Tab-separated table of C-alpha atoms and ligand atoms in Angstrom:
chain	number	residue	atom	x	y	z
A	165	UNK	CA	20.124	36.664	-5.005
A	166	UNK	CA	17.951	34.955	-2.306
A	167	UNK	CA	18.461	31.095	-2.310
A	168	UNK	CA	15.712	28.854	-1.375
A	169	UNK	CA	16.423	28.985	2.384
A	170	UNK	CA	16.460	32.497	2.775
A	171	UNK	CA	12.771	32.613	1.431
A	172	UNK	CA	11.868	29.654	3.556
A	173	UNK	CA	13.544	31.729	6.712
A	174	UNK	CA	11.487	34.794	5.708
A	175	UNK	CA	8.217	32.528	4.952
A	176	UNK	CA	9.168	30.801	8.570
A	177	UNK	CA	9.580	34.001	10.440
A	178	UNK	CA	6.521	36.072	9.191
A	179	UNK	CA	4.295	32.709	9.980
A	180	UNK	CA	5.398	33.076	13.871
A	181	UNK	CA	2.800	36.439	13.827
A	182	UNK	CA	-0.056	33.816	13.149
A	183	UNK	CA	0.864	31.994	16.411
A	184	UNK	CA	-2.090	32.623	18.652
A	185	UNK	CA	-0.785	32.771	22.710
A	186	UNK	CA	-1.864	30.708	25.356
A	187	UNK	CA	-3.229	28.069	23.177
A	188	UNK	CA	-1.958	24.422	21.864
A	189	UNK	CA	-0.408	24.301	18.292
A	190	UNK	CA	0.698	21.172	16.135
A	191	UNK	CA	3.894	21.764	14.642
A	192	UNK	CA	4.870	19.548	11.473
A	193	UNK	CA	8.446	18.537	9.904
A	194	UNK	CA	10.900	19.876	7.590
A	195	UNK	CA	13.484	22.421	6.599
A	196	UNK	CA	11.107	25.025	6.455
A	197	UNK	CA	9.237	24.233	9.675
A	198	UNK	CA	13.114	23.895	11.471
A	199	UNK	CA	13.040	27.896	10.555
A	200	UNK	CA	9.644	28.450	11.960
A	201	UNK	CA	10.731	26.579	15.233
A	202	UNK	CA	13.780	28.842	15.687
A	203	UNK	CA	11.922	32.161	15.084
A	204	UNK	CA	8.927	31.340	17.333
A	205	UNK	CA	11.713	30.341	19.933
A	206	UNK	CA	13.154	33.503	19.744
A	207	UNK	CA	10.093	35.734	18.713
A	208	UNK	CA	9.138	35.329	23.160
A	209	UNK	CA	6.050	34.265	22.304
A	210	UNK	CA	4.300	32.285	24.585
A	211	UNK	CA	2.004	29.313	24.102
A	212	UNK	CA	0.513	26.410	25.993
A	213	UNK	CA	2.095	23.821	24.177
A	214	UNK	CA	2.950	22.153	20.922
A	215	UNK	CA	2.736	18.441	19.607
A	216	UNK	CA	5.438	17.460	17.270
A	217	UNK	CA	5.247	15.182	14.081
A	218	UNK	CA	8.605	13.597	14.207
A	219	UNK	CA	11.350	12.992	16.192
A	220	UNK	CA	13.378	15.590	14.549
A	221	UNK	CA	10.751	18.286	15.501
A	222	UNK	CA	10.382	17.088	19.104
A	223	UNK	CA	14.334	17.475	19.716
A	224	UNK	CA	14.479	21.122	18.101
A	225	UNK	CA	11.642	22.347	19.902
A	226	UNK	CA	13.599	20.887	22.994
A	227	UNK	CA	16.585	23.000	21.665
A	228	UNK	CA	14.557	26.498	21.589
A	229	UNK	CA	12.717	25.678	25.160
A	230	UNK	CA	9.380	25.209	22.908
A	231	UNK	CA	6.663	23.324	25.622
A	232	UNK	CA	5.419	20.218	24.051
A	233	UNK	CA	2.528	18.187	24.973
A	234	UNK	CA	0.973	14.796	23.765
A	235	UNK	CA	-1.690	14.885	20.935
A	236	UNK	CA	-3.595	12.098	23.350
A	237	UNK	CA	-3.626	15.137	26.249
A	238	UNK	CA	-5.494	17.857	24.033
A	239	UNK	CA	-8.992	18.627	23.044
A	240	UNK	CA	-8.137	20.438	20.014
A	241	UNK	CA	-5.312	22.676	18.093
A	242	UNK	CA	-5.476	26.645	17.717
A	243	UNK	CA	-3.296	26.370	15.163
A	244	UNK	CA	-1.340	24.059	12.677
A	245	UNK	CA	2.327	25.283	11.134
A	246	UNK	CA	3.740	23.154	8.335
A	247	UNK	CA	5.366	23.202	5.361
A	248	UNK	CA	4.593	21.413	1.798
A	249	UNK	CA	6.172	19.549	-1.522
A	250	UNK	CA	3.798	21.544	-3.642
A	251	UNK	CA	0.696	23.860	-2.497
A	252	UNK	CA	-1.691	24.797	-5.358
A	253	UNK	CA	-4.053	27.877	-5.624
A	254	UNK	CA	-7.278	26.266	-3.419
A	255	UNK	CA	-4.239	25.709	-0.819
A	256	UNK	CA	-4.298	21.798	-1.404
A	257	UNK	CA	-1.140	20.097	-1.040
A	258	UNK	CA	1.611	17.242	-1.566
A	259	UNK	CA	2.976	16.457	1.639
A	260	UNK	CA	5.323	13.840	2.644
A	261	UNK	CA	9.322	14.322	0.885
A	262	UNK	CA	10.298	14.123	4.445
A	263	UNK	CA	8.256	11.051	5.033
A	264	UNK	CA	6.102	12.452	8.205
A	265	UNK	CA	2.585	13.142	6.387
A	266	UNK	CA	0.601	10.100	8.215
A	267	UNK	CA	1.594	12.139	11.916
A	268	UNK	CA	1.345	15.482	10.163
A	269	UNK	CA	-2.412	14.800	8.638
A	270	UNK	CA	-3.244	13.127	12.000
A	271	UNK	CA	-2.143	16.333	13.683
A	272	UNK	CA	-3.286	18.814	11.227
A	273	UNK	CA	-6.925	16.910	11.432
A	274	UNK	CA	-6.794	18.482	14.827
A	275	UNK	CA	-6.839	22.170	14.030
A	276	UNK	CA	-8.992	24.739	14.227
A	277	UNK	CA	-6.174	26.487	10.858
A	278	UNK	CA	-3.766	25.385	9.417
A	279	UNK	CA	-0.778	27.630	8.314
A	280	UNK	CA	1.117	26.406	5.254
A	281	UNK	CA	4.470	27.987	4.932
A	282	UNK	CA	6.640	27.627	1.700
A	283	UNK	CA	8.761	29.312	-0.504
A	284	UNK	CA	7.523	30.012	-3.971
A	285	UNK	CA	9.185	27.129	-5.663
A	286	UNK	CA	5.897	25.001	-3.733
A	287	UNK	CA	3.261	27.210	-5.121
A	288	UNK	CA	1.972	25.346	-8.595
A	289	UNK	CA	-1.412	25.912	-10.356
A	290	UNK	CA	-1.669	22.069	-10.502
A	291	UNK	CA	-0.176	19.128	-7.944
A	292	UNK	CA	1.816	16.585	-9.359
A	293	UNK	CA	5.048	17.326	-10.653
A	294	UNK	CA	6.289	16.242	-7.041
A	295	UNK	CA	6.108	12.548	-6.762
A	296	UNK	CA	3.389	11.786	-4.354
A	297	UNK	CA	4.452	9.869	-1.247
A	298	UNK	CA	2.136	6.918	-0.102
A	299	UNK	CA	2.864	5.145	3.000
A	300	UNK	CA	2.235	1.493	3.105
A	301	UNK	CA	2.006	-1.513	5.692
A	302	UNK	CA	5.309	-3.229	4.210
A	303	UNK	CA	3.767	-6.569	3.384
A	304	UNK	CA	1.715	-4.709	0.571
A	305	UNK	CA	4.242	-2.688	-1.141
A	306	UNK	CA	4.060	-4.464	-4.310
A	307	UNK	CA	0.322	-5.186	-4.227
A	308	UNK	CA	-0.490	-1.729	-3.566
A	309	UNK	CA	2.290	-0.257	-6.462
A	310	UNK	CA	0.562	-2.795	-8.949
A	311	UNK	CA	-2.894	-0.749	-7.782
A	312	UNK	CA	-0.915	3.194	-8.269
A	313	UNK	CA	0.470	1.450	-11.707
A	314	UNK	CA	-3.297	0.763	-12.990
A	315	UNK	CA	-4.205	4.299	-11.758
A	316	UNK	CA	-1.501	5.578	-14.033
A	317	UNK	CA	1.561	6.638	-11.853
A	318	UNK	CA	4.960	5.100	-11.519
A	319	UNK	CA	5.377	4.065	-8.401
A	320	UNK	CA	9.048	3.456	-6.514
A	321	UNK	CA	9.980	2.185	-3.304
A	322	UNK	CA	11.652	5.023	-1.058
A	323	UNK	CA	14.780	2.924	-0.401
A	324	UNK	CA	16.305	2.166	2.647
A	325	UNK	CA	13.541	4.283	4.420
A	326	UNK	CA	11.207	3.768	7.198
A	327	UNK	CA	8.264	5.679	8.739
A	328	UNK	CA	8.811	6.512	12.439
A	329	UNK	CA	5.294	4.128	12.843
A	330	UNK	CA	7.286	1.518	10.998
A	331	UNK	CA	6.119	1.732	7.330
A	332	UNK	CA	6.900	1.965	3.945
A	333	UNK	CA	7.016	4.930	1.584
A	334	UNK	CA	6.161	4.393	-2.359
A	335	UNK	CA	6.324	7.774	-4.231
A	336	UNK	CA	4.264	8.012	-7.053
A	337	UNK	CA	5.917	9.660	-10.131
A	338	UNK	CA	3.664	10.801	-13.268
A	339	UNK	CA	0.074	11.432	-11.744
A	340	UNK	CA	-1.480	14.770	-11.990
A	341	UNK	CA	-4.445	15.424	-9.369
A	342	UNK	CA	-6.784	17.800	-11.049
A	343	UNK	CA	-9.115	16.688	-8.377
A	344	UNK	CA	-6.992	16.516	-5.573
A	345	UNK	CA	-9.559	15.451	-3.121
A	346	UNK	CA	-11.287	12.939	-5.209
A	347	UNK	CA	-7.147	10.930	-5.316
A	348	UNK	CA	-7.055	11.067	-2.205
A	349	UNK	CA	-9.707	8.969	-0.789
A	350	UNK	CA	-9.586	6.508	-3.919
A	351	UNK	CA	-5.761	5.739	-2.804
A	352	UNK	CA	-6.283	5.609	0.742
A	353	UNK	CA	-9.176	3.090	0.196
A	354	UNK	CA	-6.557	0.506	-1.445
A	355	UNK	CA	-6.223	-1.984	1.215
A	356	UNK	CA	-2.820	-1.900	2.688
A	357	UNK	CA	-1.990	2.312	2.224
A	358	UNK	CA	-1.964	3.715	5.740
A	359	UNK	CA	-2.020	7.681	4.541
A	360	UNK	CA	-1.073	9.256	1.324
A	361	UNK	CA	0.570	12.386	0.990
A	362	UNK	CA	-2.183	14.723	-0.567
A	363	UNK	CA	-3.551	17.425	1.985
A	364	UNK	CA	-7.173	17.897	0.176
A	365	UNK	CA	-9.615	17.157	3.175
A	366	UNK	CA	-7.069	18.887	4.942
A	367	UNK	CA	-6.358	22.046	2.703
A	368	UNK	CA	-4.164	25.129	4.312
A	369	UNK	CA	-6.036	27.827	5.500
A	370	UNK	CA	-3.674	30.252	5.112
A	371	UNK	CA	-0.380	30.438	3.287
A	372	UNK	CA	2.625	32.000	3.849
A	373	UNK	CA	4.537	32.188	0.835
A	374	UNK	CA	8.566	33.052	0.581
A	375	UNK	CA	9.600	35.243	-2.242
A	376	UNK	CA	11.600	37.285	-3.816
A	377	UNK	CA	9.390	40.718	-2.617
A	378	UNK	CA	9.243	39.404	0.677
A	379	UNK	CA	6.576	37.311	2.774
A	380	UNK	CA	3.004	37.518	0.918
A	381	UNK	CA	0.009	36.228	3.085
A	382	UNK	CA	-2.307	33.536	0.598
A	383	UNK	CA	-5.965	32.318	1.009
A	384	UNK	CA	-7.138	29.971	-0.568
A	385	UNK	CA	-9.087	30.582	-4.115
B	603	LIG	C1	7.501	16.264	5.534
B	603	LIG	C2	6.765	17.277	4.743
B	603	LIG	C3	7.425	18.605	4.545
B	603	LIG	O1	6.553	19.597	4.968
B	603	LIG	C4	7.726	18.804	3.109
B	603	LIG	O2	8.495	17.706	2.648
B	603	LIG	C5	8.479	20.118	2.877
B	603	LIG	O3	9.773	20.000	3.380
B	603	LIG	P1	10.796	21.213	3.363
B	603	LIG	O4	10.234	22.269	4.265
B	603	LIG	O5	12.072	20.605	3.892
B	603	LIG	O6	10.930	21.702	1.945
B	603	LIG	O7	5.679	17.077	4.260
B	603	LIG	O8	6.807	15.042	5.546
C-alpha cells in the first residue's frame, strides 16, 4: 500500500511538468515541496531562477544545483509550487504546520499561478480540522489568543518555536472557515497578527493531488 510519502513523491514529480522554462518561480516549504525540489532537479529542466521561503528550501535547492534569486530582484513569478495542511474544493487552503506561511503568502502574492501539490489526505470539503497557524509579534501572544478565543477557536502557543522573521506561532484548534476568505482578513486585522495561515486571497490555481490511482490534475470549483 502507498504511504503518505509515496503520494506526495508522485504529487511532487507530476507538478515539475507545470514548471514553465526560462522564467522565475517561488518555491515554498515542506515535505512535499522537498520532493518537488528533487524531481525538478533531476527532471533537466531549466529555469531562470527560484526564490525560496525558508532556509530549509534555500539549502536543498543548493543541493540539486536549483538557481535562486532574491524576491527584491524580480518583477513577478511564472509560477508558484507549494504544498498545504488542508486544500478544499475552491482550492483555498491552511497553510503554515511548517511555520513558513508569512514568506510563502508574500511569495505566492507574486505569481502569475500557483500550483498546490498534496496528497489526498489535504483535500477536505471544508478547512478546519487542521489547527490554523497565526503568526504573531511576540509581545501580543496573549492579547491576540484572548481575540481567536472570542472568535471561537482554541488557541495554543507553538512551543519552543520561532518564525525565521522572529515571531510567534499560535495555532488555532476548533474553528471551521465556511468562508475562508471572509477569516482571513478579520484575523489579520487584530492588531499584533503579522499573517495567518489561510490561503483565500491567495487560492491555488491548480492542484496536484497524490493518490492512490496516481497524480490527478484539480481546478478549482
Ligand atoms: C509550511 C507549509 C507546508 O506547505 C504545509 O505545512 C505542508 O507540509 P508538508 O508538505 O510537509 O505536509 O505550509 O509552512
Amino acid at each position: 500500500m502507498a504511504t503518505q510519502d509515496d503520494l506526495k513523491r508522485i504529487a511532487a514529480e507530476k507538478a515539475v511538468e507545470f514548471v514553465p522554462e526560462n522564467e522565475y518561480i517561488g518555491i515554498g516549504t515542506g515535505s512535499t515541496v522537498n520532493f518537488f525540489i528533487e524531481a525538478l532537479g533531476k527532471s533537466g529542466k531549466k529555469i531562470k531562477g527560484a526564490v525560496a521561503t525558508s532556509q530549509a528550501t534555500a539549502d536543498l535547492m543548493a543541493k540539486y544545483e536549483i538557481p535562486q534569486v532574491a524576491l527584491n530582484d524580480v518583477m513577478g513569478l511564472a509560477a508558484y509550487f507549494d504544498g498545504a495542511d488542508e486544500v478544499n474544493h475552491s482550492l483555498q487552503m491552511i497553510k503554515g504546520g511548517g511555520g513558513a506561511h508569512l514568506r510563502e503568502k508574500i511569495v505566492a502574492s507574486m505569481a502569475d499561478t500557483f500550483v498546490c501539490i498534496a496528497d489526498e489526505s489535504k483535500y477536505v470539503s471544508r478547512l478546519g480540522k487542521f489547527p490554523l497557524p497565526v503568526e504573531v509579534i511576540p509581545m501580543a501572544r496573549s492579547m491576540v489568543s484572548r481575540h481567536l478565543l472570542a472568535m471561537g477557536g482554541e488557541p495554543e502557543l507553538r512551543l519552543n518555536f520561532v518564525t525565521e522573521s522572529g515571531n510567534q506561532i499560535v495555532d488555532v484548534h476548533g474553528m471551521y472557515f465556511p468562508q475562508p476568505l471572509t477569516s482571513e482578513d478579520e484575523i489579520n486585522k487584530i492588531a499584533g497578527v503579522v499573517e495567518n495561515g489561510l490561503f483565500a486571497r491567495n487560492a491555488a490555481d491548480i492542484l496536484v493531488l497524490g493518490t492512490a490511482d496516481g497524480a490527478k490534475v484539480i481546478k478549482p470549483q
